[in-house]
Short mmCIF file of N, CA, C and O in Angstrom, two decimals:
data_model
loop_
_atom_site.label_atom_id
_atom_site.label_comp_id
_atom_site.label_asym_id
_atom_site.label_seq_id
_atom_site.Cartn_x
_atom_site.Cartn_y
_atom_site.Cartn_z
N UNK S 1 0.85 -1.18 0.00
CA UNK S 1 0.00 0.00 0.00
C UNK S 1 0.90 1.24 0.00
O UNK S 1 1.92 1.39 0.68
N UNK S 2 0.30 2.22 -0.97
CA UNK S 2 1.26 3.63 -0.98
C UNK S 2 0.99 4.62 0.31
O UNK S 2 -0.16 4.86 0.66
N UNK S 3 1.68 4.95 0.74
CA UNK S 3 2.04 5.80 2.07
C UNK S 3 2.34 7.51 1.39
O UNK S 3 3.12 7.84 0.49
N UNK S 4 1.54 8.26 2.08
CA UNK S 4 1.42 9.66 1.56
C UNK S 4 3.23 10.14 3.25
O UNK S 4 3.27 10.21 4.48
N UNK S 5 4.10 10.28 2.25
CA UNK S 5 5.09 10.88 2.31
C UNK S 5 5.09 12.38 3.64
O UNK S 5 4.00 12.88 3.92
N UNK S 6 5.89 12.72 4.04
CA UNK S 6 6.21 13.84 5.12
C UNK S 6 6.28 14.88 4.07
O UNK S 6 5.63 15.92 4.15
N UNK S 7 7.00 14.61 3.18
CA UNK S 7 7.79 15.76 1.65
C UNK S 7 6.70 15.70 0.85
O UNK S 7 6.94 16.39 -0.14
N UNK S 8 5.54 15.18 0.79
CA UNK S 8 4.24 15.20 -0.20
C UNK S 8 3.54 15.63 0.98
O UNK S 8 3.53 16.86 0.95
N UNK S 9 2.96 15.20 1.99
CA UNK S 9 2.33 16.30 2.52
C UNK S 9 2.46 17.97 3.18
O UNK S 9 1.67 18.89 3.36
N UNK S 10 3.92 17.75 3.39
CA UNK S 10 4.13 19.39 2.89
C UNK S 10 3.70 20.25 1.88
O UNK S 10 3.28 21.40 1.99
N UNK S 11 3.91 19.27 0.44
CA UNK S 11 3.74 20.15 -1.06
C UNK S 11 2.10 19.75 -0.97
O UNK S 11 1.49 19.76 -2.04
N UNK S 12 1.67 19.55 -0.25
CA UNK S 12 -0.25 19.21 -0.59
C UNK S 12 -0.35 20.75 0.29
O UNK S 12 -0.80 21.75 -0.28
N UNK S 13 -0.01 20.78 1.37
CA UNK S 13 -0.06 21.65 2.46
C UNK S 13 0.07 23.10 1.28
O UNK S 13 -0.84 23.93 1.18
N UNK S 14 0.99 23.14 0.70
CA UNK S 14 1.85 23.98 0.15
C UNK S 14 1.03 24.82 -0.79
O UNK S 14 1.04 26.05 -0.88
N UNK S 15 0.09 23.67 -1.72
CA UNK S 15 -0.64 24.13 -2.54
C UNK S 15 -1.81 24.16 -2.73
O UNK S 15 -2.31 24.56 -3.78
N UNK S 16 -2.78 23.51 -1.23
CA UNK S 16 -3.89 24.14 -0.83
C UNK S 16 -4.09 25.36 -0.33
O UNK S 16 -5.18 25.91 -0.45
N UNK S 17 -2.60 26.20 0.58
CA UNK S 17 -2.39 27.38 0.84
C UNK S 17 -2.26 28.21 0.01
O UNK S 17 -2.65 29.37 0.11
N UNK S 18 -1.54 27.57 -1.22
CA UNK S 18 -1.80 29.01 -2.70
C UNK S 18 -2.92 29.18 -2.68
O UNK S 18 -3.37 30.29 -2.41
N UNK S 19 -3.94 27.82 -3.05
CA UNK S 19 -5.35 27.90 -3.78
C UNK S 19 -6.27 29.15 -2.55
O UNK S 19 -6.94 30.18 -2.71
N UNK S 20 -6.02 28.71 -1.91
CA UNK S 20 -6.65 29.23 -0.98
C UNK S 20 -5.97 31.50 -0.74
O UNK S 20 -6.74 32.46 -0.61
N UNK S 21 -4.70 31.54 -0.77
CA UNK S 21 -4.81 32.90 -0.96
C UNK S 21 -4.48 33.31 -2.00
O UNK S 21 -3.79 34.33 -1.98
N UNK S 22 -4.91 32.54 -3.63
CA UNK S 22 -5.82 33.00 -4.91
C UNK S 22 -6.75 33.05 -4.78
O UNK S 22 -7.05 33.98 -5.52
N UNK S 23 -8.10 32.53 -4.09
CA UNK S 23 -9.70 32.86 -3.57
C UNK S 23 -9.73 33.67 -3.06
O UNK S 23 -10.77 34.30 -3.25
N UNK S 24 -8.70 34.34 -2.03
CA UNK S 24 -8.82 35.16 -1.19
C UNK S 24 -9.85 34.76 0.46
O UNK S 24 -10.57 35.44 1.19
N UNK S 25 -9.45 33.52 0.46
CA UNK S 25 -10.35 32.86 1.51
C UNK S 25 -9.63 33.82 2.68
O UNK S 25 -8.72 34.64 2.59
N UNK S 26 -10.59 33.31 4.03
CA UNK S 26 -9.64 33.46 5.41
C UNK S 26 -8.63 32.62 5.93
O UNK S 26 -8.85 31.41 5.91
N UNK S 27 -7.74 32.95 6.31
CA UNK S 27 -6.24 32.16 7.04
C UNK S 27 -7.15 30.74 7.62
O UNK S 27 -8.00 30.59 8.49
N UNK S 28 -6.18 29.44 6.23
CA UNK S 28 -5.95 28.14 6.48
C UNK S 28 -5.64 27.09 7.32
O UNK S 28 -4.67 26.51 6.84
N UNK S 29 -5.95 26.66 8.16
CA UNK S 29 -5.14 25.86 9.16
C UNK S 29 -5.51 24.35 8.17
O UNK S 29 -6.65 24.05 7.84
N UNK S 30 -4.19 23.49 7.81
CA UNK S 30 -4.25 22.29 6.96
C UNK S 30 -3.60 21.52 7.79
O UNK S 30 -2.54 21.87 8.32
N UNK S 31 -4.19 20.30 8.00
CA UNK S 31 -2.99 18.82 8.54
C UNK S 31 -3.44 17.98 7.47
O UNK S 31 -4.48 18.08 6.82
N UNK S 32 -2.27 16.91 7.37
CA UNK S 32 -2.47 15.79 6.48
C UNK S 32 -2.29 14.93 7.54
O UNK S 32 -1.54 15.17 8.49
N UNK S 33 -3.29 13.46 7.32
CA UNK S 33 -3.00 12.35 8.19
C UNK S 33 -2.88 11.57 7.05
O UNK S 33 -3.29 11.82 5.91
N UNK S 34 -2.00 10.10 7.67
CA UNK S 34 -1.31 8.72 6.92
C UNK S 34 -2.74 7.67 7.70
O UNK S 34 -3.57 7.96 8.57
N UNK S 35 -2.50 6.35 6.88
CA UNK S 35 -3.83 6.10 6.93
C UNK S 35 -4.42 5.52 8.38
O UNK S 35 -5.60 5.18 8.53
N UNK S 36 -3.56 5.48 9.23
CA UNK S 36 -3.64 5.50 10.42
C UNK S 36 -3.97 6.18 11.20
O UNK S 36 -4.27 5.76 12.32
N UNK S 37 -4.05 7.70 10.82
CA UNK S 37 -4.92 8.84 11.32
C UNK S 37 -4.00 9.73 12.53
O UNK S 37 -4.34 10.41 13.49
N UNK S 38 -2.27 9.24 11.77
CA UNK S 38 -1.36 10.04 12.47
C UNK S 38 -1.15 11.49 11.70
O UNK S 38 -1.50 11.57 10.53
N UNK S 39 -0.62 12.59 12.33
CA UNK S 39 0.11 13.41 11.34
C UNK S 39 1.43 13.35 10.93
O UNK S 39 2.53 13.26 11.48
N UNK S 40 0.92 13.44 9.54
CA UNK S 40 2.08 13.96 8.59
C UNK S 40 2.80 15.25 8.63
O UNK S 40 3.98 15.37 8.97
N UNK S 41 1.79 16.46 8.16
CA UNK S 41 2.14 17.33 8.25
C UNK S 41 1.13 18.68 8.96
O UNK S 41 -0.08 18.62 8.73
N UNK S 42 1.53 19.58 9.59
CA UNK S 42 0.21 20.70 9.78
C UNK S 42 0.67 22.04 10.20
O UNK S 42 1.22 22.38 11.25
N UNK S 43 0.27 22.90 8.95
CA UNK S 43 0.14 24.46 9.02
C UNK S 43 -0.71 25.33 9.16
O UNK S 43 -1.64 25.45 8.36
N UNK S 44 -0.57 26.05 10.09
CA UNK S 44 -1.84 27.50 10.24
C UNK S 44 -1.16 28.46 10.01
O UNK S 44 -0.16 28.71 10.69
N UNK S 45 -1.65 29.40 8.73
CA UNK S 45 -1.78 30.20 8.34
C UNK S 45 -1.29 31.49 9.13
O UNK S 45 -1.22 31.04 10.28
N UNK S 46 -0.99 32.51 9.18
CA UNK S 46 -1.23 33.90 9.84
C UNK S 46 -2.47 33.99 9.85
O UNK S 46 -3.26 33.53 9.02
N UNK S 47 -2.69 34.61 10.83
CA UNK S 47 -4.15 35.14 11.09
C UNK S 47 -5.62 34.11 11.12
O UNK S 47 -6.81 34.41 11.02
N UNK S 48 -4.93 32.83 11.31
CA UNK S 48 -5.44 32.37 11.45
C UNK S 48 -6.03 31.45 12.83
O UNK S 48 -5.13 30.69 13.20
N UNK S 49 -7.07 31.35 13.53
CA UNK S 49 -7.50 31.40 14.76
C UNK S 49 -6.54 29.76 15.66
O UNK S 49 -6.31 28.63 15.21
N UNK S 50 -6.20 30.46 17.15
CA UNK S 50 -5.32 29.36 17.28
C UNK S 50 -5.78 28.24 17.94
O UNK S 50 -5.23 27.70 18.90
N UNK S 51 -6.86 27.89 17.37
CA UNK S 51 -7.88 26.51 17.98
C UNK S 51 -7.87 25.92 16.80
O UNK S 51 -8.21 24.76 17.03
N UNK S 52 -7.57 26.12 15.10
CA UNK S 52 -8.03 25.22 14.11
C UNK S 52 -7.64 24.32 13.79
O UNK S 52 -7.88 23.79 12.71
N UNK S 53 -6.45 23.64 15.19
CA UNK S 53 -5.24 22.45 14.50
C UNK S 53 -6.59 21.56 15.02
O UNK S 53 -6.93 20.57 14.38
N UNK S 54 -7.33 21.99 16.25
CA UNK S 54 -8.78 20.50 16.69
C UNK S 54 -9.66 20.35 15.68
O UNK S 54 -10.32 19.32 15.58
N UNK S 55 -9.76 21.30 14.88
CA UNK S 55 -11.19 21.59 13.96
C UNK S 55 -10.19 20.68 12.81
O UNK S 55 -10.46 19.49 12.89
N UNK S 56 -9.40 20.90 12.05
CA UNK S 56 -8.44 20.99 10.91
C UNK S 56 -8.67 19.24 11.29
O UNK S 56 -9.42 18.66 10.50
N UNK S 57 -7.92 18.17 12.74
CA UNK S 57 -7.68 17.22 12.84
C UNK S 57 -8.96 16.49 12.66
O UNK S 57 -9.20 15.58 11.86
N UNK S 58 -9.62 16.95 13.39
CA UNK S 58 -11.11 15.94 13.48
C UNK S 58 -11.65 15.99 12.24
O UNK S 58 -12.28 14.98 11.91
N UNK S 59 -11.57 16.97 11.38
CA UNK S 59 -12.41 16.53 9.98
C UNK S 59 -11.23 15.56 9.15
O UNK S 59 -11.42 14.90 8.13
N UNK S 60 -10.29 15.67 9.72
CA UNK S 60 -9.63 14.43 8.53
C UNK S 60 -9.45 13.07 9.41
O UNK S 60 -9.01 12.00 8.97
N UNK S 61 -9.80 13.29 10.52
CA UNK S 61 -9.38 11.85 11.31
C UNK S 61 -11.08 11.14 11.50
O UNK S 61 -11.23 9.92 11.47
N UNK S 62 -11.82 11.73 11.62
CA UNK S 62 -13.03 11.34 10.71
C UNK S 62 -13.48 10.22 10.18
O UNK S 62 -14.07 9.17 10.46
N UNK S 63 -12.56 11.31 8.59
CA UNK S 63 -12.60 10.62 7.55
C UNK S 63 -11.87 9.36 7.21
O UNK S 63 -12.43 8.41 6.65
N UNK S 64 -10.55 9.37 7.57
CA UNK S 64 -9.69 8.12 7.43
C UNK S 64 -10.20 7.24 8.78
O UNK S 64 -9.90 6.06 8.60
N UNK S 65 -10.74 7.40 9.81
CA UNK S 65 -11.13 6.42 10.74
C UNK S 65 -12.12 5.70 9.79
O UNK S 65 -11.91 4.57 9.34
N UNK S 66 -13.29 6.48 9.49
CA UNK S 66 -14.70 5.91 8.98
C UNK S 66 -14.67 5.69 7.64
O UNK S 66 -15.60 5.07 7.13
N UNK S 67 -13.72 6.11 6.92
CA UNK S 67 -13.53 5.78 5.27
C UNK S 67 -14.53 6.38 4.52
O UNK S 67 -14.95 5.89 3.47
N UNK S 68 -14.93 7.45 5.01
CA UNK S 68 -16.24 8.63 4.48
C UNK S 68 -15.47 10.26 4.79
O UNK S 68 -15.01 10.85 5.77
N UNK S 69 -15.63 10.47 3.62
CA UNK S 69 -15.40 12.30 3.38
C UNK S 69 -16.51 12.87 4.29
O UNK S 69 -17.51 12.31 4.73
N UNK S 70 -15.97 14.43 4.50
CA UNK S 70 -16.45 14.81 5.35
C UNK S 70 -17.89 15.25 5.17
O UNK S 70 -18.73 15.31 6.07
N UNK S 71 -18.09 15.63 3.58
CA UNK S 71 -19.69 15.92 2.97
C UNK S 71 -20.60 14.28 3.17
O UNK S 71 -21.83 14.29 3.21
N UNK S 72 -20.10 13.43 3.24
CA UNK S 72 -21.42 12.08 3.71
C UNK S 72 -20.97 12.01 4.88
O UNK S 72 -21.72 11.16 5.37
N UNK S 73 -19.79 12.51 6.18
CA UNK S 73 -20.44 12.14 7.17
C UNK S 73 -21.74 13.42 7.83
O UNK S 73 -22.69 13.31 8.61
N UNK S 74 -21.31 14.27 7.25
CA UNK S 74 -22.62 15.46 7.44
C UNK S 74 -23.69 14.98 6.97
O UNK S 74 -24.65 15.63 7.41
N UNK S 75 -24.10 13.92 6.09
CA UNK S 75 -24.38 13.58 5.64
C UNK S 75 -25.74 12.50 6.40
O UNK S 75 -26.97 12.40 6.43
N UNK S 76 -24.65 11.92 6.84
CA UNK S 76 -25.09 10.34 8.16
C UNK S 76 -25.14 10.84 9.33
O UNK S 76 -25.44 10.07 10.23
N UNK S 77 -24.81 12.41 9.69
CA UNK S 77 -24.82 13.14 10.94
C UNK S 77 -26.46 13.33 11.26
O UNK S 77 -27.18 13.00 12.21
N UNK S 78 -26.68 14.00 10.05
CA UNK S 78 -28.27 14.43 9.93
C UNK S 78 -29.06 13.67 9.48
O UNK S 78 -30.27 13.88 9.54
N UNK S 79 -28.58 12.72 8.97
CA UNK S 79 -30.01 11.42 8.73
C UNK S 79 -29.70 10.57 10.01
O UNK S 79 -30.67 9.87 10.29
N UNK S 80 -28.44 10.37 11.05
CA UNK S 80 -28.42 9.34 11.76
C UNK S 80 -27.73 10.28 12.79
O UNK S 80 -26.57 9.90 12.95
N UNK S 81 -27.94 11.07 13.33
CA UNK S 81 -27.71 11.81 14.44
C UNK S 81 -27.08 10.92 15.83
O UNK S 81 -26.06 11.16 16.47
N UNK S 82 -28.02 9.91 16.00
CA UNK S 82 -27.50 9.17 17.03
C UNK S 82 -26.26 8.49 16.87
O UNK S 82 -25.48 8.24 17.80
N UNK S 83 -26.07 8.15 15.53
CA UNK S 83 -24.90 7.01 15.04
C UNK S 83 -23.68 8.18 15.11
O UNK S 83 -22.59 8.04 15.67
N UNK S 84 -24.07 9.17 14.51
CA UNK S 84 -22.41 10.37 14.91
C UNK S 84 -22.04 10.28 15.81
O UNK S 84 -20.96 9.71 15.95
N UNK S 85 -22.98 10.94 17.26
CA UNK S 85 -22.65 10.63 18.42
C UNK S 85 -21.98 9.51 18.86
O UNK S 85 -20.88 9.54 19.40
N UNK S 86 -22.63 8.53 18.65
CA UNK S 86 -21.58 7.53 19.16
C UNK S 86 -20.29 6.93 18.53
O UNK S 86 -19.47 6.12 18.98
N UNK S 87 -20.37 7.46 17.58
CA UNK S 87 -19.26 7.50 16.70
C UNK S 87 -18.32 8.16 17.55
O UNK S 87 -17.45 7.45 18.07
N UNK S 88 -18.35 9.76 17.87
CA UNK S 88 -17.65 10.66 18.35
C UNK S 88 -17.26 10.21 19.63
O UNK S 88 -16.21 10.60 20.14
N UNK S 89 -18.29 9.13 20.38
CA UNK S 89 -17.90 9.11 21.76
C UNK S 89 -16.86 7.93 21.75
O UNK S 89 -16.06 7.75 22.66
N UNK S 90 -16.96 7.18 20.67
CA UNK S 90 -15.99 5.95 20.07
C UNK S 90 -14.36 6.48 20.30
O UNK S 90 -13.45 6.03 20.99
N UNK S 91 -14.47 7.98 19.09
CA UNK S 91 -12.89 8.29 19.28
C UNK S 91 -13.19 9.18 20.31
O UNK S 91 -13.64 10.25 19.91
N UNK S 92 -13.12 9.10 21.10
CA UNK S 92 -13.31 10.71 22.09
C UNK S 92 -13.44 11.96 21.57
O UNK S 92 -12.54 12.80 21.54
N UNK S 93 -14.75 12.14 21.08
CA UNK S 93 -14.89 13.55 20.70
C UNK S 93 -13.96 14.02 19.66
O UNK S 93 -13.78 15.23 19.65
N UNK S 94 -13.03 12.99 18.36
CA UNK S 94 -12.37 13.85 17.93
C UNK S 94 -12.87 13.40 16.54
O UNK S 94 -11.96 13.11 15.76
N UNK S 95 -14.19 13.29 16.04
CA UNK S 95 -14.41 13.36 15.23
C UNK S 95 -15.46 14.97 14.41
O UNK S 95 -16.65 15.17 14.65
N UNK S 96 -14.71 15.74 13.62
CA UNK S 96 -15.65 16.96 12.80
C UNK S 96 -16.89 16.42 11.57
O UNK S 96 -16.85 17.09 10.53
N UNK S 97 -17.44 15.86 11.59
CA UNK S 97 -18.13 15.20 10.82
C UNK S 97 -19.04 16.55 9.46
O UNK S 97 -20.23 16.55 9.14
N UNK S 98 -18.24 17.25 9.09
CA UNK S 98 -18.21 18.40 8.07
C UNK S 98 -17.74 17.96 6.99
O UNK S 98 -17.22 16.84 6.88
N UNK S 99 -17.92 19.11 5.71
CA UNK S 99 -17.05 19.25 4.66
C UNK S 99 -15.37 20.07 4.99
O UNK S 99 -15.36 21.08 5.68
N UNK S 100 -14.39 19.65 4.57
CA UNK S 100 -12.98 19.73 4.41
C UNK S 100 -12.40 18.80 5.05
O UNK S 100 -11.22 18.89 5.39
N UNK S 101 -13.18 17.72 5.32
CA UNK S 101 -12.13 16.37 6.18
C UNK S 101 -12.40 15.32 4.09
O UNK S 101 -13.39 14.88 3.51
N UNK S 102 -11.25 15.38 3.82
CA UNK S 102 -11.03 14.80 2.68
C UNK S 102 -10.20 13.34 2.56
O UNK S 102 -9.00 13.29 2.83
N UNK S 103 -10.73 12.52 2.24
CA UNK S 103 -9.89 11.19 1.90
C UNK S 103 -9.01 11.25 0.92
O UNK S 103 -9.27 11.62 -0.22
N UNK S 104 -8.02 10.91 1.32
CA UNK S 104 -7.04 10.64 -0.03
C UNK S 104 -6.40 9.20 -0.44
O UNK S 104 -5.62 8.56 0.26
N UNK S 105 -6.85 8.87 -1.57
CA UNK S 105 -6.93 7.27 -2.18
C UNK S 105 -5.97 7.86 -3.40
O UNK S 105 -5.75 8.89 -4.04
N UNK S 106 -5.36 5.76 -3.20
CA UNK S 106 -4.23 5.89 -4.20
C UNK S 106 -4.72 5.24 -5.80
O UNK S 106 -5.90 5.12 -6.13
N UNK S 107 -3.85 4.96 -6.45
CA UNK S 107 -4.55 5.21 -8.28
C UNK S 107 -5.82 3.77 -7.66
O UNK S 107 -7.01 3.75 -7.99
N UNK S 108 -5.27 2.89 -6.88
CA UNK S 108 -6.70 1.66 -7.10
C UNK S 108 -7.83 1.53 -6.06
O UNK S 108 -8.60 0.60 -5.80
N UNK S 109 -7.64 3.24 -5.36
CA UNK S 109 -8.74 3.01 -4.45
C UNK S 109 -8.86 3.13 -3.28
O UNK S 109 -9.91 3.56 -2.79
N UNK S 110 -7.61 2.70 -2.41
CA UNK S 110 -7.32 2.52 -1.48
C UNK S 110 -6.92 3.94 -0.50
O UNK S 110 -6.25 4.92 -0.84
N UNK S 111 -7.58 3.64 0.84
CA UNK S 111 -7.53 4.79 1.80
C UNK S 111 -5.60 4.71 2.09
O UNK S 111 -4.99 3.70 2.44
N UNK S 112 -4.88 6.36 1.77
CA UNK S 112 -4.08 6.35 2.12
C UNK S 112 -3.98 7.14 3.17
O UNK S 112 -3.02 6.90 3.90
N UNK S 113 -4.68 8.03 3.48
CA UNK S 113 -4.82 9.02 4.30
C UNK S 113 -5.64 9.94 4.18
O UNK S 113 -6.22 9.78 3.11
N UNK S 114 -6.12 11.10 4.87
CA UNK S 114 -7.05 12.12 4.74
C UNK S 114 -6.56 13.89 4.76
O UNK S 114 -5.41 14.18 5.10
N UNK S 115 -7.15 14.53 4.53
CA UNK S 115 -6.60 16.08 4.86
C UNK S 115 -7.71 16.42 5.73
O UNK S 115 -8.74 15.75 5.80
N UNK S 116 -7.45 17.59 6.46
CA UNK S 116 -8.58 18.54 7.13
C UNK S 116 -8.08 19.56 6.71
O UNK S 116 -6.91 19.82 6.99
N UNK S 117 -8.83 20.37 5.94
CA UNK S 117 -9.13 22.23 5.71
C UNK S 117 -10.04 22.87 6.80
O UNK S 117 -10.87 22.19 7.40
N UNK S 118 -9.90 23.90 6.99
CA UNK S 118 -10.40 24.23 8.18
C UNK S 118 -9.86 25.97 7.78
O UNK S 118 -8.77 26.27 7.29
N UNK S 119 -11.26 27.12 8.26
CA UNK S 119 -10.28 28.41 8.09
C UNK S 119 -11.81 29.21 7.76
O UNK S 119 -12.46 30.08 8.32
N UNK S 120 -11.93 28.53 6.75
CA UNK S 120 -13.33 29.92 5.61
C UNK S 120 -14.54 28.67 5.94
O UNK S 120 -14.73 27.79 6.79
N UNK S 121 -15.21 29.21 4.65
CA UNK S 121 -16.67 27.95 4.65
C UNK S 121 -16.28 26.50 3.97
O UNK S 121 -15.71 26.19 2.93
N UNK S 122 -16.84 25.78 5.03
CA UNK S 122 -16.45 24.22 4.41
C UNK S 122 -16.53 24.03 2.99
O UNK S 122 -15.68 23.34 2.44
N UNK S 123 -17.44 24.55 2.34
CA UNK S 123 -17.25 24.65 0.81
C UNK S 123 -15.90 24.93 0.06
O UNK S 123 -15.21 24.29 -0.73
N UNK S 124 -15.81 26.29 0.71
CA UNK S 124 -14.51 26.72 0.19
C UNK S 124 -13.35 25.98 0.82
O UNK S 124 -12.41 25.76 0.05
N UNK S 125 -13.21 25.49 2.22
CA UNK S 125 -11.87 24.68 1.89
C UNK S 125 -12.19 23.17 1.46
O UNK S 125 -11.20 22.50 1.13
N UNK S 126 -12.94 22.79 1.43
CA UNK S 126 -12.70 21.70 0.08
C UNK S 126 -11.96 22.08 -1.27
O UNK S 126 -11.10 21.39 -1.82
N UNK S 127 -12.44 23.28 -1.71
CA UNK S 127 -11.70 23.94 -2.57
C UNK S 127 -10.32 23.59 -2.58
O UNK S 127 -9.62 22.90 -3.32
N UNK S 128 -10.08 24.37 -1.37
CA UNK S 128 -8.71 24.40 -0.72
C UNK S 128 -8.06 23.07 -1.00
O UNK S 128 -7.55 22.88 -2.11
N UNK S 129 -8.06 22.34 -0.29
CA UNK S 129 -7.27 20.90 -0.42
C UNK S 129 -7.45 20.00 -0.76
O UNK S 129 -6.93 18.97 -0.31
N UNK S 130 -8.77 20.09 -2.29
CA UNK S 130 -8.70 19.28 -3.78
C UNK S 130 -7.52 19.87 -4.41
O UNK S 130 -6.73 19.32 -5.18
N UNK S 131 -7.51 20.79 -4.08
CA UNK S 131 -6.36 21.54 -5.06
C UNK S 131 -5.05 21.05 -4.44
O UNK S 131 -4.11 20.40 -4.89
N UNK S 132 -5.30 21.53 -3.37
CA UNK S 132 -3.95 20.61 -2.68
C UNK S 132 -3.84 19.07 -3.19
O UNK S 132 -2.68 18.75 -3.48
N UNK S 133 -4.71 18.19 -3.33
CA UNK S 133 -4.07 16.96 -3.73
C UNK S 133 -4.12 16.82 -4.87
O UNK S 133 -3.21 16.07 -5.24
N UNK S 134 -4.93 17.27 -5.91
CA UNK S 134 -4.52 17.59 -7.09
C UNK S 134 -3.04 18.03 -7.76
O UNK S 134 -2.43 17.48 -8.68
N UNK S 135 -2.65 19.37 -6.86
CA UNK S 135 -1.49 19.72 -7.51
C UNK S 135 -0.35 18.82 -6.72
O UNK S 135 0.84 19.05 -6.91
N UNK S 136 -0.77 17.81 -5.85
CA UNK S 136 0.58 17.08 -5.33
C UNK S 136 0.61 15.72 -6.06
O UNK S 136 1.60 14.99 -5.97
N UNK S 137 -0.58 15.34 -6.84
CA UNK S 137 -0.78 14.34 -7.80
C UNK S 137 -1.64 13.20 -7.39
O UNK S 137 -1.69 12.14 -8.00
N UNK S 138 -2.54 13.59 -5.94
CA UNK S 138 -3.10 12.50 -5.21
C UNK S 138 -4.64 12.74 -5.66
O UNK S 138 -5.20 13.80 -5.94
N UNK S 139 -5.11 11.53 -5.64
CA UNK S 139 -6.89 11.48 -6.04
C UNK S 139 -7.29 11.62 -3.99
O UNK S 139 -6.96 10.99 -2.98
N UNK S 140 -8.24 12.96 -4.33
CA UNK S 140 -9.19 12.98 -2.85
C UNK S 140 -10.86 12.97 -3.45
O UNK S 140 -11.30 13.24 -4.57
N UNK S 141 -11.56 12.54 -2.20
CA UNK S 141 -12.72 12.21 -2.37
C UNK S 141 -13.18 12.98 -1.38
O UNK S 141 -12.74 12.62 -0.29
N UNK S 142 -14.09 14.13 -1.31
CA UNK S 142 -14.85 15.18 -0.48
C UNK S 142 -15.93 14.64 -0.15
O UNK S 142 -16.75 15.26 0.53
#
């Protein structure tokens, strides 16, 4: 199985932060997790608020725990409200069950790890760190 790199999640980091101040979004806070739901890598922005490394982690640890992007677990939040919860009480509260917790799968599919964007509107950092795995050459699933 392919392993998303320390030196690739920097350059994912790298170039969800362009995408993001070409939108002109608000200051980014990005972590990448390996598929174990450790970190790789994680940057906050200037001006950006100094609580978003919890917000940033839980939408990607989430995702690589449950193998669901962060738009279907919002998804299964609000059709199954009870099942989040106990989901959340599963990992201790460290699941964001939002949009910008992103899976990242390798060319056949497979969970290699996740990102969390975190900063502006969940819309917009999805933005954010498709682009990021795009321009680092990785397929993500929102």
């Amino acid at each position: 199985m392919a392993e998303i790199s320390a030196s690739k999640a920097r350059s994912i980091i790298r170039k969800a932060m362009a995408k993001g101040e070409e939108l002109g979004l608000k200051p980014l806070s990005i972590v990448v997790l390996d598929a174990g739901g450790h970190v790789k890598a994680f940057e906050r922005a200037d001006g950006a608020a100094p609580g978003r490394f919890g917000i940033a982690q839980g939408k990607a640890y989430g995702a690589v725990m449950l193998g669901l992007a962060g738009t279907a677990q919002m998804a299964r939040a609000e059709q199954q409200g009870y099942f989040m919860a106990a989901v959340n009480g599963v990992y201790g509260g460290q699941v964001v069950p939002v949009p910008g917790g992103i899976l990242v799968r390798d060319k056949r599919g497979a969970v290699i790890g996740a990102i969390g964007v975190t900063g502006d509107t969940s819309d917009n950092d999805v933005v954010a760190g498709m682009a990021g795995l795009e321009g680092a050459g990785l397929i993500g699933e929102a």
